[in-house]
Coordinates of C-alpha atoms in Angstrom, one line a residue:
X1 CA 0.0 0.0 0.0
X2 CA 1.4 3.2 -1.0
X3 CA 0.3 6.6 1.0
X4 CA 1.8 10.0 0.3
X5 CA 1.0 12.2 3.2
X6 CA 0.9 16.1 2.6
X7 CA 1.1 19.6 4.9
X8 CA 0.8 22.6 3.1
X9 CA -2.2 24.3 4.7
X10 CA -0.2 27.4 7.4
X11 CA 3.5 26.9 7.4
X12 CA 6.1 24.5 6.5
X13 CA 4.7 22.9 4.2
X14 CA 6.1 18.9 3.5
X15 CA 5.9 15.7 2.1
X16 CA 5.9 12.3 2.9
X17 CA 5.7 8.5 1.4
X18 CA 4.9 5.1 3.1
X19 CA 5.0 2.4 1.5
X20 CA 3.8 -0.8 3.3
X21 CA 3.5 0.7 6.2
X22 CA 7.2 2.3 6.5
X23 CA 8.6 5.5 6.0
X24 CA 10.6 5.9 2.8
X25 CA 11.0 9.8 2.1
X26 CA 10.2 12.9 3.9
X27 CA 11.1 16.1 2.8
X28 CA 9.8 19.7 3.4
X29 CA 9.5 22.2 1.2
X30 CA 11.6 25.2 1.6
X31 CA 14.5 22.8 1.0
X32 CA 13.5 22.7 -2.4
X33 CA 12.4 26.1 -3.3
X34 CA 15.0 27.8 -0.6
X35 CA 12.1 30.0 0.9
X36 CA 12.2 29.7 4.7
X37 CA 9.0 27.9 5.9
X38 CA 8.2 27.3 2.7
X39 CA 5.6 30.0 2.1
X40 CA 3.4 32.6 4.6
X41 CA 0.8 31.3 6.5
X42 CA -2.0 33.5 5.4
X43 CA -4.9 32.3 3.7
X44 CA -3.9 33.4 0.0
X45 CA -0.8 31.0 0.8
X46 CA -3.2 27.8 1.1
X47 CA -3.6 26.6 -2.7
X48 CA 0.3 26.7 -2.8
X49 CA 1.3 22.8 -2.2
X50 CA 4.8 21.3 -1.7
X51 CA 5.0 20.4 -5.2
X52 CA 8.8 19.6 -5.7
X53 CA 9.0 17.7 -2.0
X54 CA 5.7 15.7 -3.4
X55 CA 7.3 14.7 -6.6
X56 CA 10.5 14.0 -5.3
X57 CA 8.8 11.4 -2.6
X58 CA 7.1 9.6 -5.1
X59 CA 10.4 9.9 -7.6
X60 CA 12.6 8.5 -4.7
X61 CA 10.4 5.3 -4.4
X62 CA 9.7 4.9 -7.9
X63 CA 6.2 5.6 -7.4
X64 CA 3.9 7.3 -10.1
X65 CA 0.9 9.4 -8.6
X66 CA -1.5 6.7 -10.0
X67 CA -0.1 4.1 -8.1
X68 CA -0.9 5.7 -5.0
X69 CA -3.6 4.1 -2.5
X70 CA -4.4 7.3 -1.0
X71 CA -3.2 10.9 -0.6
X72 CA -3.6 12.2 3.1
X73 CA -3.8 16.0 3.2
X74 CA -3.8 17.3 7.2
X75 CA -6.7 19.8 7.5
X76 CA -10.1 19.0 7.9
X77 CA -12.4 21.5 6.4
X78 CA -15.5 20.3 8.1
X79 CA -13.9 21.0 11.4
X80 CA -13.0 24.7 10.0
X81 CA -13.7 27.6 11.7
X82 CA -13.9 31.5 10.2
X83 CA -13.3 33.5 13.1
X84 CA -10.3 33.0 15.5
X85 CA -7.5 33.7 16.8
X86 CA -4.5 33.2 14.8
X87 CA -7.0 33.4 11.2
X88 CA -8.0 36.3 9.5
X89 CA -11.3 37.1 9.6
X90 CA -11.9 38.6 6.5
X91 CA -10.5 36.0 4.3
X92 CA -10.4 33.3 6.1
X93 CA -13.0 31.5 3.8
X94 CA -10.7 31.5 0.9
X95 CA -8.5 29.5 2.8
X96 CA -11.1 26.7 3.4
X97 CA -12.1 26.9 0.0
X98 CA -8.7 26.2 -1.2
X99 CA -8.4 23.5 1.6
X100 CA -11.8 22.1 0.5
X101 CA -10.6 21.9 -3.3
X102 CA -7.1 20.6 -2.4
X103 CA -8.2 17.2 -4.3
X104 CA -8.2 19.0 -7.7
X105 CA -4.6 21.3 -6.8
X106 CA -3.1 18.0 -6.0
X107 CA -4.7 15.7 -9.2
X108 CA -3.2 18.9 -11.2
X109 CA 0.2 18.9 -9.4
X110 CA 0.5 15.0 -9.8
X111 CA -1.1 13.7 -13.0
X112 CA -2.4 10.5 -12.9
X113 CA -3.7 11.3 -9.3
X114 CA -7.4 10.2 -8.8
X115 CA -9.0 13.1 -6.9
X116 CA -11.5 11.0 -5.1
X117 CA -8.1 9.0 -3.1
X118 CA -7.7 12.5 -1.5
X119 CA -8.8 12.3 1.8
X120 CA -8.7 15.3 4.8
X121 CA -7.6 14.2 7.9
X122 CA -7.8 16.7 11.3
X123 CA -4.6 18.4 11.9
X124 CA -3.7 17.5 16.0
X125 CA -4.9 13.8 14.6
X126 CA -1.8 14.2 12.1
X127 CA 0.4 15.2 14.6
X128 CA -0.7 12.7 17.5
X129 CA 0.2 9.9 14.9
X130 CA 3.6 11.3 13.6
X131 CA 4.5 10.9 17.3
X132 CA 3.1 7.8 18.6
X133 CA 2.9 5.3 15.3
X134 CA 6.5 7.1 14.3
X135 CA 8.1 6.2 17.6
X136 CA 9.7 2.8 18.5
X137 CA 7.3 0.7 19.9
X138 CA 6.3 0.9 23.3
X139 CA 4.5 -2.0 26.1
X140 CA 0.9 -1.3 26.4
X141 CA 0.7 1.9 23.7
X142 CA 2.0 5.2 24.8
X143 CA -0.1 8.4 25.7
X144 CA 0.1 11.4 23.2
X145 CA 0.4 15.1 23.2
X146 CA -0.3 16.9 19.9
X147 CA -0.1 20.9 21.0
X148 CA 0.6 23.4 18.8
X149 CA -1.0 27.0 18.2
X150 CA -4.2 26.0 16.6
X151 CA -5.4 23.3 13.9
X152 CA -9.2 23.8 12.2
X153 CA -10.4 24.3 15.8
X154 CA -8.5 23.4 18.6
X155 CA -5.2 23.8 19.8
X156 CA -4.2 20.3 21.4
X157 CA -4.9 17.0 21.7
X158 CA -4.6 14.7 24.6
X159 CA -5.2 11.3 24.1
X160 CA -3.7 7.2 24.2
X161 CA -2.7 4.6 20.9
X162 CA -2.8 1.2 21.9
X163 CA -0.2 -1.1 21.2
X164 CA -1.9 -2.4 17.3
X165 CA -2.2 1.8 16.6
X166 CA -5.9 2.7 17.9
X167 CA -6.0 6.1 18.7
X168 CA -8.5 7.3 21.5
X169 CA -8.8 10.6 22.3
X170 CA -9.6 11.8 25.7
X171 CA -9.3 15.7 25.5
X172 CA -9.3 18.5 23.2
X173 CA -9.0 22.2 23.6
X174 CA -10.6 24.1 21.7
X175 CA -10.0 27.8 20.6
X176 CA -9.3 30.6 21.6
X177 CA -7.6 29.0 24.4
X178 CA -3.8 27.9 22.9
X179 CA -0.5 27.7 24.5
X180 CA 1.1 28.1 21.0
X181 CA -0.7 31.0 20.5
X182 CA 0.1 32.5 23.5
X183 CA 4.2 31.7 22.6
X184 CA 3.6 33.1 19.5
X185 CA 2.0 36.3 20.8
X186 CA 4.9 36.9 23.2
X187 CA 7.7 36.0 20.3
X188 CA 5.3 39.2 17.9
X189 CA 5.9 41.2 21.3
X190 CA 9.3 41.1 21.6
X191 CA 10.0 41.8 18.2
X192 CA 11.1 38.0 16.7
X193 CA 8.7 36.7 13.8
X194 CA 5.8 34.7 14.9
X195 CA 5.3 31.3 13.6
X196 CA 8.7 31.0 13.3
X197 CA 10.9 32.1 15.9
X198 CA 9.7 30.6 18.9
X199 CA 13.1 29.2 19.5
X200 CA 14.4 32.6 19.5
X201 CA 12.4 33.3 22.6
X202 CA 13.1 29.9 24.6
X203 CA 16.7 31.1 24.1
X204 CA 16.7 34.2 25.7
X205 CA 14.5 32.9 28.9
X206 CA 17.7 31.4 30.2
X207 CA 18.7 34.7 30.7
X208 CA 16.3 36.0 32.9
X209 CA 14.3 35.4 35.8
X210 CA 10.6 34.2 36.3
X211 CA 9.4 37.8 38.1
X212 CA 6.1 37.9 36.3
X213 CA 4.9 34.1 36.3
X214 CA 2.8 34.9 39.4
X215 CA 1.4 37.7 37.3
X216 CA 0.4 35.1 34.9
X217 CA -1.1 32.1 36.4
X218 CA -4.5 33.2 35.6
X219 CA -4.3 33.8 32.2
X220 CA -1.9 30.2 31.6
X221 CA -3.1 27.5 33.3
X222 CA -4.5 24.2 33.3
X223 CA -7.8 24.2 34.6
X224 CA -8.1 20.1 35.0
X225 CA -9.7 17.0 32.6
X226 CA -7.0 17.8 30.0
X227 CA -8.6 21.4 29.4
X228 CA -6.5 24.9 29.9
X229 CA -7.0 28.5 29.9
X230 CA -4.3 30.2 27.6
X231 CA -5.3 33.3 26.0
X232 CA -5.9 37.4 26.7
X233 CA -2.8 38.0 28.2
X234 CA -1.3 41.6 28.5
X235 CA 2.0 41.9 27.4
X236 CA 2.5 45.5 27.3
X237 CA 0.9 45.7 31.0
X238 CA 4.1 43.5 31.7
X239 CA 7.0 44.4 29.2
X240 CA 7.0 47.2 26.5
X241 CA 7.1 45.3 23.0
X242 CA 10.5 45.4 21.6
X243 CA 11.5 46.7 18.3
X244 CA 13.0 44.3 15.9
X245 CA 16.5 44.9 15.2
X246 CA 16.8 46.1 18.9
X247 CA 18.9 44.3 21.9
X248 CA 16.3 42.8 24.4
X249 CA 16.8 44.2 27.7
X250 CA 16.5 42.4 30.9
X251 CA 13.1 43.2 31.3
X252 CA 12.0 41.5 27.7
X253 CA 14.0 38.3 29.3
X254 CA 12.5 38.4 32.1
X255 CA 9.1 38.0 30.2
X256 CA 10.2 35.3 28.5
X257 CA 11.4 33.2 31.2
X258 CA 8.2 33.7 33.1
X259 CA 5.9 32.5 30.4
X260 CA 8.3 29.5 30.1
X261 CA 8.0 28.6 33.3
X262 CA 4.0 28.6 32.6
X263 CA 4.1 26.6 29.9
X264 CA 6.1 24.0 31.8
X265 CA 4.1 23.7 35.1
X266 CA 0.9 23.7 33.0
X267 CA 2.4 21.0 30.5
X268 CA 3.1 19.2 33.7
X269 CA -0.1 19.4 35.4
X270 CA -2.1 18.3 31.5
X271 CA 0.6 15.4 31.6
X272 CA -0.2 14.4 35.1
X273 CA -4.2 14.0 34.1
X274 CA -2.8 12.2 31.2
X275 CA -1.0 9.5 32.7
X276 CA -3.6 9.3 35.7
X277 CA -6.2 9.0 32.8
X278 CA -4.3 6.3 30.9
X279 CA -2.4 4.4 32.7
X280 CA 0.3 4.6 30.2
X281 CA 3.8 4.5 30.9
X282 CA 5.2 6.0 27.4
X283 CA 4.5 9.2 25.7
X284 CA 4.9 10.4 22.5
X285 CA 4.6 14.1 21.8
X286 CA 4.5 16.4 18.6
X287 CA 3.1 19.9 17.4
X288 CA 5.4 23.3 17.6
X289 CA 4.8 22.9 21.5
X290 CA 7.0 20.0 21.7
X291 CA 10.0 21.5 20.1
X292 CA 10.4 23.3 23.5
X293 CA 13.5 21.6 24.4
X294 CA 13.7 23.4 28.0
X295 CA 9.6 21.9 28.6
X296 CA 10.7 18.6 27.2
X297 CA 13.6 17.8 29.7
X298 CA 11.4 19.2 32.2
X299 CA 8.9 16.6 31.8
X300 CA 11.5 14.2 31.8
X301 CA 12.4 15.1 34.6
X302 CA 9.1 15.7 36.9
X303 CA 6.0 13.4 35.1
X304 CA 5.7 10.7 36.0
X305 CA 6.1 8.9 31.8
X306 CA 8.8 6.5 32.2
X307 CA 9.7 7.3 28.5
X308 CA 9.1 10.0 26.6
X309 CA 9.6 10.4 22.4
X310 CA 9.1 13.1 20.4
X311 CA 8.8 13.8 16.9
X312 CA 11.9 15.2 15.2
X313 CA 9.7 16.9 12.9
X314 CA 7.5 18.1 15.8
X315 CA 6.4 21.2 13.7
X316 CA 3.6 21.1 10.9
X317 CA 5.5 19.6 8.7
X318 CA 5.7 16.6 10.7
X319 CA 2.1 16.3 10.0
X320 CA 2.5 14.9 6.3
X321 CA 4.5 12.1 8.1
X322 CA 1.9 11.5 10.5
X323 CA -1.1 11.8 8.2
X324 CA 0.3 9.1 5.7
X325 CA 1.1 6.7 8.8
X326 CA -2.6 7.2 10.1
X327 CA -4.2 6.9 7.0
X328 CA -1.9 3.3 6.3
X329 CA -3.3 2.2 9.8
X330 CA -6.9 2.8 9.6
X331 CA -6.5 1.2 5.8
X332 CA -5.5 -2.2 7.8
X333 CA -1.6 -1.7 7.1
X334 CA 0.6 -2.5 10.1
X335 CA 2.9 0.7 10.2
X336 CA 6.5 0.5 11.1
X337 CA 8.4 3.2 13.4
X338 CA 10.1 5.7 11.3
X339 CA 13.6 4.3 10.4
X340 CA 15.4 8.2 11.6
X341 CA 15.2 11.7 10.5
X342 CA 18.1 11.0 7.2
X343 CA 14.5 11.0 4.8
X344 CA 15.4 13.4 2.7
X345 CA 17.4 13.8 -1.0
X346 CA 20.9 12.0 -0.7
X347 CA 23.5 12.1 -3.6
X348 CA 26.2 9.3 -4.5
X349 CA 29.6 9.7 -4.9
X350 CA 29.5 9.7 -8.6
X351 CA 27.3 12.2 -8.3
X352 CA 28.7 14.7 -5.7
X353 CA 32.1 14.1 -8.0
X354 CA 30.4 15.6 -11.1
X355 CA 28.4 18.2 -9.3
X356 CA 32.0 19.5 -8.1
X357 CA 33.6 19.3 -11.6
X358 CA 30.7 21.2 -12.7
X359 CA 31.1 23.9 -10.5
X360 CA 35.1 23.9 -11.5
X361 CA 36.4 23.8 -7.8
X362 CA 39.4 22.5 -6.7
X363 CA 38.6 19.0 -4.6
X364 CA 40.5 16.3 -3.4
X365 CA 39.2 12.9 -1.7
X366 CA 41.1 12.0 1.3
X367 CA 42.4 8.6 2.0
X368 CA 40.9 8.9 5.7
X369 CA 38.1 11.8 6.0
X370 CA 37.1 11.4 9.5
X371 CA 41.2 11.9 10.4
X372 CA 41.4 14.6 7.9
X373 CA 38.4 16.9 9.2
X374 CA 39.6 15.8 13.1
X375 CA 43.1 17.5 12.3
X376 CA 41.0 20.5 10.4
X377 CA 39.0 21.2 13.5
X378 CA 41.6 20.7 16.0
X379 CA 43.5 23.2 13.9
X380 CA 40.2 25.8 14.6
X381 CA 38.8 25.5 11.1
X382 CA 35.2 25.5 10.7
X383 CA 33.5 23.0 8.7
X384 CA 31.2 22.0 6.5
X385 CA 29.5 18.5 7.3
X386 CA 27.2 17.6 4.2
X387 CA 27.2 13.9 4.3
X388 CA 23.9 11.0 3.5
X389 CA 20.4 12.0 3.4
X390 CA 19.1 15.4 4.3
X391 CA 17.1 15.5 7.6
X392 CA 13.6 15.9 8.3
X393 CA 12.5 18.5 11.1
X394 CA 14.6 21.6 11.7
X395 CA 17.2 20.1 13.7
X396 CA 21.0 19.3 11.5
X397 CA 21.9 16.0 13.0
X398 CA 25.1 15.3 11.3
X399 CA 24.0 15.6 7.9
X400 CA 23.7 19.1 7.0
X401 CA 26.0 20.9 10.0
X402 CA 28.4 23.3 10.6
X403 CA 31.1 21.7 13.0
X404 CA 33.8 23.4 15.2
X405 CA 36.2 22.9 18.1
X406 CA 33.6 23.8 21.5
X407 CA 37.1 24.2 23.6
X408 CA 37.4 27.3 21.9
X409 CA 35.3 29.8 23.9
X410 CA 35.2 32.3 20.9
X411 CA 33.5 29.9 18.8
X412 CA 30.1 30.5 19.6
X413 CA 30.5 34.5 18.6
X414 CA 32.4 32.9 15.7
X415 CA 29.3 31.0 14.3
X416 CA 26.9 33.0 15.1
X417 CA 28.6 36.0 13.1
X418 CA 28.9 33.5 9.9
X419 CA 25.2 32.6 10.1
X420 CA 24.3 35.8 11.2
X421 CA 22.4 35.2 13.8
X422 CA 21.6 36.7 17.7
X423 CA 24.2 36.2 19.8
X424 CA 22.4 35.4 22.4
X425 CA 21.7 32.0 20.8
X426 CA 23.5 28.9 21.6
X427 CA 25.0 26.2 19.6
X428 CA 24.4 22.9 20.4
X429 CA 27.1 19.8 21.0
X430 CA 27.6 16.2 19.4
X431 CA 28.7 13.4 21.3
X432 CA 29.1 9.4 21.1
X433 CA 26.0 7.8 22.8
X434 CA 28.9 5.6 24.7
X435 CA 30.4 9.0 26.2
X436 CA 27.6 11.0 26.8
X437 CA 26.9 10.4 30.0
X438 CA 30.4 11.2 31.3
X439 CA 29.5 15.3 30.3
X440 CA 25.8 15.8 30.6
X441 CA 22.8 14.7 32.5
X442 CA 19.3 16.0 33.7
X443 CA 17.4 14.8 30.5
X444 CA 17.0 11.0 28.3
X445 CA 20.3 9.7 27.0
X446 CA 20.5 8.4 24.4
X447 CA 19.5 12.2 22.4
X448 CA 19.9 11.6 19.3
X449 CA 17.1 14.4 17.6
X450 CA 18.3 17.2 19.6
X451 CA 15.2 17.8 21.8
X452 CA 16.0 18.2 25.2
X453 CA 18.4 20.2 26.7
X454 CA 20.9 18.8 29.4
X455 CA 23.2 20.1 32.3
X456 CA 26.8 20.0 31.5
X457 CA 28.9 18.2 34.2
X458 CA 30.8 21.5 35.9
X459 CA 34.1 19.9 35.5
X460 CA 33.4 20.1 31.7
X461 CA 31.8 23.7 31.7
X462 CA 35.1 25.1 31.2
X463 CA 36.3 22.2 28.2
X464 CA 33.5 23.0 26.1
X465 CA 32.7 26.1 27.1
X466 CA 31.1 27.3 23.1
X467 CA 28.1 24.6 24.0
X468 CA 27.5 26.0 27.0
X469 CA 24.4 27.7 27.0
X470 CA 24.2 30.5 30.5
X471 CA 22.6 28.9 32.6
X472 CA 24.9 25.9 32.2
X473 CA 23.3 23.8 29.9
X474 CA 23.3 22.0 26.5
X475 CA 21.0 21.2 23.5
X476 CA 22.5 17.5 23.1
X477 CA 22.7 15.2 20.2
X478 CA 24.0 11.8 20.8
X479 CA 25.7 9.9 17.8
X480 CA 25.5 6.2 17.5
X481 CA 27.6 4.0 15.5
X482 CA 25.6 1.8 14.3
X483 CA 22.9 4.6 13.1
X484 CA 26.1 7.2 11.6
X485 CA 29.1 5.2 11.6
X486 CA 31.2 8.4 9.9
X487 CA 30.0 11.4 12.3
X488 CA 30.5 8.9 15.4
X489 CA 34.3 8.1 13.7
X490 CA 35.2 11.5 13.4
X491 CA 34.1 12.2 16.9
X492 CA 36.6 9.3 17.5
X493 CA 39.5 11.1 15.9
X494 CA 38.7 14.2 17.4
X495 CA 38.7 12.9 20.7
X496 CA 42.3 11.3 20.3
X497 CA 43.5 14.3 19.0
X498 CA 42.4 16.3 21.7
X499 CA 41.0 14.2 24.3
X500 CA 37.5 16.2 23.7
X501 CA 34.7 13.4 22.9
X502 CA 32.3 16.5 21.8
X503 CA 32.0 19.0 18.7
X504 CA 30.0 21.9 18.0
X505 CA 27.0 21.0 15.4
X506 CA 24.9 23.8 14.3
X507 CA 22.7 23.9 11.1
X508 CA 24.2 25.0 7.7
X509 CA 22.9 27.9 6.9
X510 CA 22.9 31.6 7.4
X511 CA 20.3 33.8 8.8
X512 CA 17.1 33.8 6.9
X513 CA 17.8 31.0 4.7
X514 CA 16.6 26.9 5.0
X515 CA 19.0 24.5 5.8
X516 CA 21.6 23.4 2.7
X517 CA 20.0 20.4 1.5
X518 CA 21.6 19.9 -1.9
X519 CA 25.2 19.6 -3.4
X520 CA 24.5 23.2 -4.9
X521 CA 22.8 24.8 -1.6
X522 CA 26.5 23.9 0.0
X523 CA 28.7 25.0 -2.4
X524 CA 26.5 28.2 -2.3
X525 CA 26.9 28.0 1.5
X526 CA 30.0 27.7 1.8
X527 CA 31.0 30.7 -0.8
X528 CA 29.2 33.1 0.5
X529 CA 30.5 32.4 4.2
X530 CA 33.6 32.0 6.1
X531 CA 33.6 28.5 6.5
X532 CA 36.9 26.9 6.0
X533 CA 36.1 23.6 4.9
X534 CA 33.5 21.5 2.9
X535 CA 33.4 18.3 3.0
X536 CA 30.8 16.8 0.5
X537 CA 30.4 13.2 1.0
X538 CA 34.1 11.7 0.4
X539 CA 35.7 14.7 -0.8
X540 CA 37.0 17.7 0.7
X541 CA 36.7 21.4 -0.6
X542 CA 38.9 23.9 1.2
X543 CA 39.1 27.6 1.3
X544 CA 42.5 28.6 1.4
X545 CA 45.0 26.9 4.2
X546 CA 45.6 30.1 5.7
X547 CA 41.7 29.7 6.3
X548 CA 42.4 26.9 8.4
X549 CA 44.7 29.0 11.0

């Protein structure tokens, strides 16, 4: 059974296929068109589908649109509402309309497609099953979380799959109440883009203090039965809204770190009901809620979920991976965990050899190029990791990363000059599974998606001090062996060199652009920055060797 599973209704929109019940490709679509997010989320945005992501899905499986069993696209127009939060009232219709005849876009995007295998499927439902049917099986079914800022007319979803993928839902809230739309309000307010830099925010709450949550724990709260009140705040009666392209001050910090500490004790009260409700002793979590990394290790750390998963693709575009897996379920297929976040466009050798000779660089291909990029980076050079398939979710886990030395303090200034971004804003480490533990704790090891942050051991603070965040902790990604046998060698060859088992791995990109995800996006990359080294699959690229100094 073949399902192709599609997002493209807000933000971020995506693509994915599964084919007898597993996951085969997953891509989203700004990696394609280089448009951040893929498109606006406004409703003259909604006819626009992720055409190229579609087509290259189907291409990468050999699949022909009229092979497909079914098409799953995540909105449900008969749950729709016109007047909301977070829509726009006056044209809000039009993006229904264009939801409603999404059937007839797609049968014209994909020829062959019959119109009448299109099927709508609610948006938290999407996400609940791109967590719990994507995650690695669990005893007795695991309880979900789908939160986000709002679907056709709620803004989470609190429910249970059973162990053979029955999904029963036990609560959902509906509008205006929405803790993604309250995080999205207070990222507008102090001057970051909403629906987009959320993360931005959860940064700069580590460097304040929680002075106003008292202030807030009216108008964010969880009010019992799975159901919250999250709406009608005053920000400027708290904070005066910040102008973009202005430093926060301490006050603006302070604001954010009180409405994280709301959203965590309120996510911890909903997950208490959960597992009281449910018995359940695994959770699986998606929507832009779970990307919180700080809330994530939080509920780690104080619910009581034995285990807890989340999607790597958390975000909406998660929800073409989640649609296709719930629609292969209810059609009677037994639907595998997803295999890892690699689902995107990979290149061969032969390929990434030609590509080069195209562009007329000058490239060699190292004998060893684990040992080659080790000396580069224990030499300070900053490098370009483009290796396998492309990742799914926003997170560059080894794939499509910038890499540096963390023992270098200056390195975090360093990258975030080159990608142009806030300096407040951390970079994150990489480290063997097997050594993890000897560095960080406070939150699940194995890490291997990069969503939940960790304390660094204080006899390391000063080490690794460039993946140090201030308040002493770390956005970890654990590498294993057996799942990215290069990465975890060159971590390896790094560490013998300079008894440091941990490098810095930040996205490749630069401010306002998608992460590289082709042989062209890096070689664009990496000459339009001051990166020292690229090394695209087997072969190296480098800048100049007085670049390496």
């Amino acid at each position: 059974m073949r399902v192709l599973g599609v997002n493209a209704v807000f933000h971020d929109p995506a693509a994915a296929l599964v084919v007898d019940g597993r996951t085969v490709a997953a891509a989203e679509e700004e990696r394609f068109s280089r448009r951040k997010h893929g498109k606006e989320a406004v409703p003259f945005s909604a006819w626009e589908l992720p055409v190229e992501s579609m087509r290259w899905c189907l291409s990468e499986a050999g699949v022909s649109p009229s092979d497909l069993d079914a098409v799953t696209y995540s909105y449900d127009p008969a749950l729709a509402v016109e007047r909301g939060p977070g829509l726009d009232p006056a044209w809000e219709w039009l993006r229904k309309t264009y939801v409603e005849r999404a059937p007839f876009f797609l049968a014209t995007a994909l020829p062959g497609l019959d119109p009448e295998r299109v099927l709508h499927m609610p948006h938290h439902v999407a996400h609940a099953a791109s967590a719990a049917l994507a995650a690695p099986r669990a005893a007795g079914g695991r309880a979900v979380l789908a939160a986000d800022g709002r679907g056709e007319n709620t803004s989470h979803l609190a429910g249970s799959y059973s162990e053979d993928g029955k999904l029963e839902v036990l609560a959902r809230q509906g509008l205006p109440e929405s803790l993604g739309l309250v995080y999205e309000e207070l990222t507008e307010h102090l001057g970051f883009r909403r629906s987009s830099d959320e993360y931005k925010v959860m940064a700069l709450a580590s460097y304040g203090e929680p002075t106003m949550a008292d202030r807030l724990s009216d108008r964010i709260a969880h009010l019992g039965d799975g159901l919250i009140v999250a709406s009608q705040v005053d920000w400027e009666a708290l904070a005066p809204a910040r102008e973009p392209g202005t430093e926060p001050t301490r006050l603006h910090a302070d604001l954010a770190a009180s409405v994280q500490q709301r959203l965590e004790e309120v996510l911890l009260d909903l997950l208490g009901w959960l597992h009281e409700r449910t018995g359940q002793h695994s959770l699986a979590m998606a929507g832009g809620i779970a990307l919180n990394c700080v809330a994530n290790s939080r509920i780690v750390r104080e619910s009581p979920f034995d285990d807890v998963w989340v999607q790597p693709a958390a975000g909406d575009a998660g929800t073409a991976l989640g649609g296709a897996l719930q629609t292969a379920a209810d059609l009677g297929e037994k639907v595998e965990p997803m295999p890892g976040a690699d689902l995107g466009r990979g290149w061969s050798d032969e390929e990434l050899a030609e590509i080069l000779s195209e562009a007329e660089v000058e490239y060699e291909r190292p004998v060893d190029l684990a040992a080659e990029i080790a000396r580069a980076l224990q030499e300070n050079a900053l490098v370009a990791w483009f290796q396998g398939r492309s990742e799914f979710g926003p997170r560059a886990l080894g794939h499509r990363s910038l890499l540096a030395d963390p023992s270098d303090a200056d390195n975090l200034e360093r990258l975030n000059r080159v990608k142009g971004r806030e300096q407040f804003r951390p970079v994150a480490p990489m480290v063997p599974a097997a050594r993890a533990a000897d560095i960080f704790s406070g939150g699940p090891l194995p890490s291997p998606h990069m969503l939940f942050v960790h304390d660094v051991a204080p006899q390391w603070r000063d080490r690794i001090p460039a993946v140090v965040h201030v308040d002493g902790t770390a956005r970890v990604q654990t590498v294993d062996p057996g799942d990215d046998p290069l990465t975890a060698r060159l971590l390896s060859e790094f560490e013998a060199l300079t008894g440091v088992p941990v490098l810095v791995n930040t996205s490749l990109n630069t401010a306002g652009r998608p992460m590289v995800d082709s042989p062209r996006d890096a070689l664009e990359c990496f000459g339009s920055a001051p990166v020292d080294i690229l090394a695209l699959g087997p072969y190296l690229v480098r800048r100049s060797e007085k670049g390496r100094t």
